[in-house]
GROMACS .gro file of C-alpha atoms in nm:
model
  323
    1MET     CA    1   1.173   1.504   2.631
    2ASP     CA    2   0.835   1.306   2.629
    3HIS     CA    3   0.773   1.393   2.269
    4ILE     CA    4   1.103   1.191   2.211
    5ARG     CA    5   1.075   0.901   2.397
    6TRP     CA    6   0.728   0.915   2.245
    7LEU     CA    7   0.893   0.918   1.901
    8LEU     CA    8   1.189   0.637   2.011
    9GLY     CA    9   0.921   0.392   2.098
   10ARG     CA   10   0.719   0.486   1.815
   11THR     CA   11   1.016   0.375   1.644
   12ALA     CA   12   1.107   0.053   1.811
   13THR     CA   13   0.781  -0.065   1.813
   14ALA     CA   14   0.837  -0.034   1.463
   15ALA     CA   15   1.161  -0.232   1.421
   16LEU     CA   16   1.017  -0.478   1.648
   17THR     CA   17   0.689  -0.576   1.456
   18LEU     CA   18   0.907  -0.565   1.134
   19PHE     CA   19   1.061  -0.901   1.284
   20GLY     CA   20   0.796  -1.047   1.371
   21ALA     CA   21   0.700  -1.023   1.039
   22SER     CA   22   0.982  -1.194   0.860
   23VAL     CA   23   0.962  -1.469   1.047
   24LEU     CA   24   0.592  -1.476   1.036
   25ILE     CA   25   0.663  -1.481   0.636
   26PHE     CA   26   0.919  -1.697   0.689
   27ALA     CA   27   0.739  -1.978   0.834
   28ALA     CA   28   0.434  -1.927   0.630
   29VAL     CA   29   0.671  -2.001   0.275
   30ARG     CA   30   0.787  -2.265   0.477
   31ALA     CA   31   0.452  -2.397   0.544
   32MET     CA   32   0.387  -2.424   0.174
   33PRO     CA   33   0.261  -2.776   0.066
   34GLY     CA   34   0.611  -2.919  -0.162
   35SER     CA   35   0.948  -2.905  -0.095
   36TYR     CA   36   1.200  -2.665  -0.262
   37THR     CA   37   1.391  -2.953  -0.414
   38ASP     CA   38   1.082  -3.100  -0.604
   39LEU     CA   39   1.059  -2.772  -0.769
   40VAL     CA   40   1.398  -2.729  -0.811
   41LEU     CA   41   1.461  -3.097  -0.950
   42GLY     CA   42   1.144  -3.205  -1.071
   43PRO     CA   43   0.928  -3.490  -0.847
   44LEU     CA   44   1.123  -3.760  -1.025
   45ALA     CA   45   1.483  -3.701  -0.840
   46SER     CA   46   1.557  -3.937  -0.671
   47ARG     CA   47   1.685  -3.914  -0.229
   48ALA     CA   48   2.027  -3.861  -0.289
   49GLU     CA   49   1.995  -3.556  -0.532
   50LYS     CA   50   1.754  -3.431  -0.304
   51ALA     CA   51   1.991  -3.449  -0.036
   52GLU     CA   52   2.256  -3.291  -0.270
   53ALA     CA   53   2.045  -2.992  -0.393
   54ALA     CA   54   1.882  -2.951   0.024
   55ALA     CA   55   2.311  -2.931   0.084
   56ARG     CA   56   2.369  -2.656  -0.115
   57PHE     CA   57   2.042  -2.444  -0.094
   58GLY     CA   58   2.119  -2.478   0.274
   59LEU     CA   59   1.799  -2.685   0.353
   60ASP     CA   60   1.975  -2.932   0.583
   61ARG     CA   61   2.030  -2.672   0.871
   62PRO     CA   62   1.853  -2.599   1.101
   63VAL     CA   63   1.515  -2.410   1.093
   64VAL     CA   64   1.662  -2.111   1.313
   65GLU     CA   65   1.996  -2.111   1.099
   66GLN     CA   66   1.823  -2.084   0.773
   67TYR     CA   67   1.588  -1.813   0.903
   68GLY     CA   68   1.871  -1.620   1.046
   69TYR     CA   69   2.050  -1.675   0.740
   70TRP     CA   70   1.812  -1.561   0.506
   71LEU     CA   71   1.697  -1.253   0.676
   72ARG     CA   72   2.121  -1.155   0.664
   73ASN     CA   73   2.074  -1.189   0.332
   74ALA     CA   74   1.772  -0.985   0.308
   75VAL     CA   75   1.909  -0.660   0.475
   76GLN     CA   76   2.167  -0.648   0.236
   77GLY     CA   77   1.951  -0.674  -0.062
   78ASP     CA   78   2.006  -1.034  -0.140
   79PHE     CA   79   1.653  -1.248  -0.215
   80GLY     CA   80   1.820  -1.500  -0.358
   81THR     CA   81   1.729  -1.685  -0.724
   82SER     CA   82   1.420  -1.712  -0.869
   83LEU     CA   83   1.346  -2.068  -0.959
   84ALA     CA   84   1.181  -2.003  -1.263
   85ALA     CA   85   1.372  -1.723  -1.453
   86ARG     CA   86   1.727  -1.870  -1.306
   87THR     CA   87   1.807  -1.452  -1.248
   88PRO     CA   88   1.862  -1.260  -0.925
   89VAL     CA   89   1.588  -1.193  -0.754
   90ALA     CA   90   1.732  -0.798  -0.657
   91ALA     CA   91   1.740  -0.750  -1.046
   92GLU     CA   92   1.367  -0.769  -1.097
   93PHE     CA   93   1.308  -0.581  -0.803
   94GLY     CA   94   1.532  -0.343  -0.941
   95ASP     CA   95   1.371  -0.365  -1.291
   96ARG     CA   96   0.980  -0.377  -1.205
   97LEU     CA   97   0.987  -0.136  -0.835
   98PRO     CA   98   0.990   0.164  -0.954
   99VAL     CA   99   0.668   0.087  -1.267
  100THR     CA  100   0.507  -0.024  -0.947
  101VAL     CA  101   0.612   0.303  -0.705
  102THR     CA  102   0.457   0.510  -0.998
  103LEU     CA  103   0.180   0.283  -1.016
  104THR     CA  104   0.107   0.340  -0.697
  105LEU     CA  105   0.200   0.704  -0.649
  106LEU     CA  106  -0.006   0.776  -0.970
  107ALA     CA  107  -0.294   0.629  -0.757
  108LEU     CA  108  -0.215   0.796  -0.416
  109LEU     CA  109  -0.227   1.129  -0.608
  110LEU     CA  110  -0.568   1.076  -0.764
  111THR     CA  111  -0.672   0.972  -0.411
  112VAL     CA  112  -0.560   1.260  -0.190
  113ALA     CA  113  -0.651   1.529  -0.509
  114VAL     CA  114  -1.015   1.361  -0.523
  115GLY     CA  115  -1.119   1.225  -0.231
  116VAL     CA  116  -1.033   1.465   0.008
  117PRO     CA  117  -1.195   1.779  -0.177
  118LEU     CA  118  -1.473   1.573  -0.201
  119GLY     CA  119  -1.502   1.504   0.154
  120VAL     CA  120  -1.470   1.792   0.286
  121TYR     CA  121  -1.799   1.909   0.058
  122THR     CA  122  -1.978   1.667   0.157
  123GLY     CA  123  -1.910   1.720   0.519
  124THR     CA  124  -1.972   2.117   0.511
  125ARG     CA  125  -2.270   2.110   0.302
  126ASP     CA  126  -2.522   2.147   0.505
  127GLY     CA  127  -2.362   1.964   0.828
  128GLY     CA  128  -2.347   1.705   0.572
  129GLY     CA  129  -2.737   1.665   0.500
  130ARG     CA  130  -2.936   1.591   0.196
  131GLY     CA  131  -2.660   1.917   0.010
  132GLY     CA  132  -2.374   1.575   0.065
  133VAL     CA  133  -2.594   1.339  -0.021
  134PRO     CA  134  -2.372   1.328  -0.437
  135GLY     CA  135  -2.100   1.261  -0.261
  136ARG     CA  136  -2.220   1.003   0.026
  137LEU     CA  137  -2.319   0.801  -0.260
  138VAL     CA  138  -2.009   0.796  -0.451
  139SER     CA  139  -1.836   0.653  -0.204
  140ALA     CA  140  -2.087   0.389  -0.186
  141PHE     CA  141  -2.046   0.337  -0.472
  142GLY     CA  142  -1.669   0.334  -0.521
  143MET     CA  143  -1.610   0.125  -0.187
  144SER     CA  144  -1.882  -0.183  -0.324
  145LEU     CA  145  -1.729  -0.195  -0.689
  146PRO     CA  146  -1.400  -0.481  -0.709
  147GLU     CA  147  -1.132  -0.415  -0.865
  148PHE     CA  148  -1.106  -0.699  -1.115
  149VAL     CA  149  -1.483  -0.589  -1.253
  150LEU     CA  150  -1.429  -0.233  -1.278
  151GLY     CA  151  -1.015  -0.307  -1.437
  152SER     CA  152  -1.202  -0.520  -1.609
  153LEU     CA  153  -1.452  -0.364  -1.782
  154VAL     CA  154  -1.261  -0.047  -1.893
  155VAL     CA  155  -1.040  -0.289  -2.037
  156PHE     CA  156  -1.308  -0.409  -2.233
  157LEU     CA  157  -1.491  -0.058  -2.323
  158PHE     CA  158  -1.139   0.079  -2.449
  159THR     CA  159  -0.988  -0.155  -2.609
  160ARG     CA  160  -1.357  -0.305  -2.835
  161TYR     CA  161  -1.453   0.149  -2.910
  162SER     CA  162  -1.119   0.307  -2.849
  163LEU     CA  163  -1.156   0.535  -2.666
  164GLY     CA  164  -0.847   0.718  -2.647
  165LEU     CA  165  -0.603   0.535  -2.392
  166THR     CA  166  -0.393   0.255  -2.493
  167VAL     CA  167  -0.437  -0.084  -2.323
  168GLY     CA  168  -0.222  -0.360  -2.216
  169THR     CA  169   0.081  -0.174  -2.401
  170TYR     CA  170   0.339   0.012  -2.091
  171VAL     CA  171   0.620   0.262  -2.220
  172PRO     CA  172   0.959   0.243  -2.009
  173TRP     CA  173   1.010   0.564  -1.854
  174SER     CA  174   1.351   0.561  -2.003
  175GLN     CA  175   1.199   0.587  -2.346
  176ASP     CA  176   0.894   0.815  -2.269
  177PRO     CA  177   0.835   1.002  -1.981
  178LEU     CA  178   0.500   1.100  -2.069
  179GLY     CA  179   0.411   0.884  -2.258
  180SER     CA  180   0.540   0.624  -1.905
  181VAL     CA  181   0.281   0.774  -1.703
  182GLY     CA  182  -0.002   0.821  -1.975
  183SER     CA  183   0.031   0.444  -2.038
  184LEU     CA  184  -0.080   0.422  -1.666
  185ILE     CA  185  -0.344   0.669  -1.630
  186LEU     CA  186  -0.563   0.397  -1.722
  187PRO     CA  187  -0.456   0.116  -1.399
  188ALA     CA  188  -0.368   0.433  -1.191
  189CYS     CA  189  -0.781   0.529  -1.213
  190VAL     CA  190  -0.880   0.198  -1.137
  191LEU     CA  191  -0.653   0.170  -0.845
  192ALA     CA  192  -0.795   0.447  -0.698
  193VAL     CA  193  -1.145   0.400  -0.774
  194PHE     CA  194  -1.183   0.247  -0.407
  195CYS     CA  195  -0.923   0.446  -0.203
  196VAL     CA  196  -1.085   0.760  -0.359
  197ALA     CA  197  -1.455   0.600  -0.197
  198ALA     CA  198  -1.288   0.586   0.088
  199THR     CA  199  -1.071   0.900   0.195
  200ALA     CA  200  -1.431   1.077   0.069
  201ARG     CA  201  -1.601   0.877   0.325
  202THR     CA  202  -1.331   0.955   0.645
  203THR     CA  203  -1.254   1.324   0.560
  204ARG     CA  204  -1.652   1.392   0.598
  205ASP     CA  205  -1.681   1.199   0.871
  206ALA     CA  206  -1.395   1.370   1.077
  207VAL     CA  207  -1.543   1.736   0.916
  208LEU     CA  208  -1.877   1.677   1.027
  209GLY     CA  209  -1.674   1.589   1.379
  210VAL     CA  210  -1.486   1.876   1.437
  211LEU     CA  211  -1.761   2.147   1.292
  212VAL     CA  212  -1.931   2.062   1.623
  213GLU     CA  213  -1.635   2.126   1.897
  214PRO     CA  214  -1.666   2.428   2.083
  215HIS     CA  215  -1.339   2.639   1.895
  216ILE     CA  216  -1.578   2.597   1.558
  217ALA     CA  217  -1.896   2.766   1.691
  218ALA     CA  218  -1.725   3.047   1.863
  219ALA     CA  219  -1.478   3.108   1.513
  220VAL     CA  220  -1.851   3.142   1.392
  221ALA     CA  221  -1.950   3.398   1.631
  222ARG     CA  222  -1.655   3.560   1.615
  223GLY     CA  223  -1.752   3.641   1.228
  224GLU     CA  224  -1.471   3.454   1.071
  225PRO     CA  225  -1.594   3.379   0.675
  226LYS     CA  226  -1.679   3.019   0.623
  227GLY     CA  227  -1.405   2.943   0.390
  228PHE     CA  228  -1.188   3.062   0.614
  229ILE     CA  229  -1.263   2.850   0.892
  230VAL     CA  230  -1.265   2.530   0.701
  231ARG     CA  231  -0.915   2.616   0.598
  232HIS     CA  232  -0.740   2.698   0.929
  233HIS     CA  233  -0.958   2.537   1.198
  234VAL     CA  234  -1.113   2.237   1.022
  235LEU     CA  235  -0.903   2.066   0.786
  236ARG     CA  236  -0.616   2.108   1.035
  237ASN     CA  237  -0.797   1.927   1.333
  238ALA     CA  238  -0.933   1.673   1.090
  239ALA     CA  239  -0.639   1.637   0.892
  240VAL     CA  240  -0.509   1.356   1.100
  241PRO     CA  241  -0.754   1.046   1.112
  242VAL     CA  242  -0.713   1.130   0.739
  243LEU     CA  243  -0.329   1.106   0.716
  244THR     CA  244  -0.386   0.749   0.885
  245LEU     CA  245  -0.610   0.618   0.625
  246VAL     CA  246  -0.426   0.754   0.324
  247ALA     CA  247  -0.124   0.580   0.505
  248THR     CA  248  -0.287   0.271   0.514
  249LEU     CA  249  -0.424   0.238   0.206
  250SER     CA  250  -0.095   0.302   0.042
  251ALA     CA  251  -0.011  -0.028   0.136
  252TYR     CA  252  -0.330  -0.107   0.001
  253LEU     CA  253  -0.238   0.056  -0.322
  254LEU     CA  254   0.094  -0.189  -0.300
  255GLY     CA  255  -0.129  -0.462  -0.209
  256GLY     CA  256  -0.376  -0.418  -0.569
  257THR     CA  257  -0.096  -0.353  -0.811
  258VAL     CA  258  -0.091  -0.762  -0.831
  259ILE     CA  259  -0.481  -0.730  -0.996
  260VAL     CA  260  -0.433  -0.398  -1.185
  261GLU     CA  261  -0.068  -0.453  -1.344
  262ARG     CA  262  -0.230  -0.819  -1.440
  263LEU     CA  263  -0.522  -0.705  -1.612
  264PHE     CA  264  -0.353  -0.358  -1.800
  265ASN     CA  265  -0.055  -0.640  -1.907
  266VAL     CA  266   0.162  -0.320  -1.619
  267PRO     CA  267   0.535  -0.517  -1.578
  268GLY     CA  268   0.564  -0.423  -1.277
  269LEU     CA  269   0.593  -0.643  -0.932
  270GLY     CA  270   0.295  -0.709  -0.893
  271SER     CA  271   0.225  -0.953  -1.178
  272TYR     CA  272   0.624  -1.046  -1.088
  273LEU     CA  273   0.489  -1.214  -0.724
  274VAL     CA  274   0.123  -1.343  -0.926
  275ASP     CA  275   0.374  -1.545  -1.166
  276GLY     CA  276   0.596  -1.665  -0.839
  277LEU     CA  277   0.248  -1.715  -0.623
  278ASP     CA  278   0.190  -1.932  -0.938
  279ARG     CA  279   0.538  -2.150  -0.950
  280ARG     CA  280   0.589  -2.133  -0.578
  281ASP     CA  281   0.858  -1.943  -0.645
  282TYR     CA  282   0.995  -1.980  -0.273
  283ALA     CA  283   1.251  -1.640  -0.288
  284VAL     CA  284   1.037  -1.451  -0.504
  285ILE     CA  285   0.734  -1.453  -0.265
  286GLN     CA  286   0.918  -1.392   0.093
  287ALA     CA  287   1.077  -1.103  -0.062
  288GLY     CA  288   0.754  -0.975  -0.226
  289VAL     CA  289   0.593  -1.004   0.129
  290LEU     CA  290   0.869  -0.871   0.269
  291LEU     CA  291   0.892  -0.590   0.101
  292ALA     CA  292   0.484  -0.556   0.180
  293ALA     CA  293   0.507  -0.525   0.539
  294THR     CA  294   0.761  -0.344   0.549
  295VAL     CA  295   0.647  -0.013   0.324
  296PHE     CA  296   0.345  -0.082   0.533
  297ILE     CA  297   0.516  -0.038   0.852
  298THR     CA  298   0.749   0.190   0.804
  299THR     CA  299   0.452   0.472   0.580
  300ASN     CA  300   0.224   0.385   0.972
  301LEU     CA  301   0.554   0.468   1.128
  302LEU     CA  302   0.610   0.769   0.979
  303VAL     CA  303   0.199   0.903   0.974
  304ASP     CA  304   0.263   0.860   1.360
  305LEU     CA  305   0.568   1.096   1.350
  306VAL     CA  306   0.355   1.343   1.120
  307SER     CA  307   0.054   1.272   1.368
  308GLY     CA  308   0.252   1.422   1.637
  309LEU     CA  309   0.356   1.730   1.474
  310ILE     CA  310   0.041   1.799   1.326
  311ASP     CA  311  -0.114   1.734   1.652
  312PRO     CA  312   0.126   1.754   1.948
  313ARG     CA  313  -0.156   1.667   2.241
  314ILE     CA  314  -0.113   1.240   2.079
  315GLY     CA  315   0.301   1.210   2.202
  316THR     CA  316   0.157   1.289   2.557
  317VAL     CA  317  -0.188   1.108   2.534
  318GLY     CA  318  -0.067   0.748   2.678
  319LYS     CA  319   0.201   0.968   2.989
  320GLU     CA  320  -0.153   1.186   3.065
  321ALA     CA  321  -0.335   0.866   3.072
  322ARG     CA  322  -0.091   0.645   3.291
  323GLY     CA  323  -0.061   0.966   3.548
   0.00000   0.00000   0.00000
């Protein structure tokens, strides 16, 4: 019962956080320089034309009423119409979201497949001593290299020397599934470098923290093999901080697509949002930021739920502290 109460509390907190994020997003977009009517009609429009446009778009209503109208439509999947393209934002999202999701999942797969084993190896190799130096160097290098620098370098090398993978050509999934994944390999690798480094470092620190716990010493004293200890004792106890980081990185990857998609000419949400920012397309900006906030909050909620399953003590820590 205590665990269920904790889960309900976390869900309610996530819902309130998402509501607060929607308020901030709406207020921030409304505070941007320039007016919506100026963008629609241009600077030479008369006051009467601007007033008519404001009434048509509902901008003459109270701000609270405007927010309520926008939030109600957003919940129903209606994010308005793009000023530049004159098309529904939801339709553009429907076309571009699968591309960005595929790119993000590829990068996340690389992050887990490379970062976690590297961190475990570094943490268990001589207790993280000199045997783990190569892994620490890889982590430091990956975390200090900006995406736009690495991406620009990759684009230059693969364009200049024809290294086997095409750059700047996206293949739709409906046309060729394998070709579509292949066209996203390079941007996914660029996107994953920082995340691999961060995951390896966090995994290493978590492993080192678990290795000094008494139950690990007891397992060693019982003569259990090192591989068995790592798989059955160390990884389980080190999973929560790594899982939390991976969840945070998933939101980071979604934001990183803004740069990578532009560099590699990938027709995803990232490039669409950049165009929206350049044109001050309010509907696109609001929808994009709201989507990012929703993904971040939902992912962290799922991590809390999974962490509670991995370590049931998490849900009772607050109750014990109050007791």
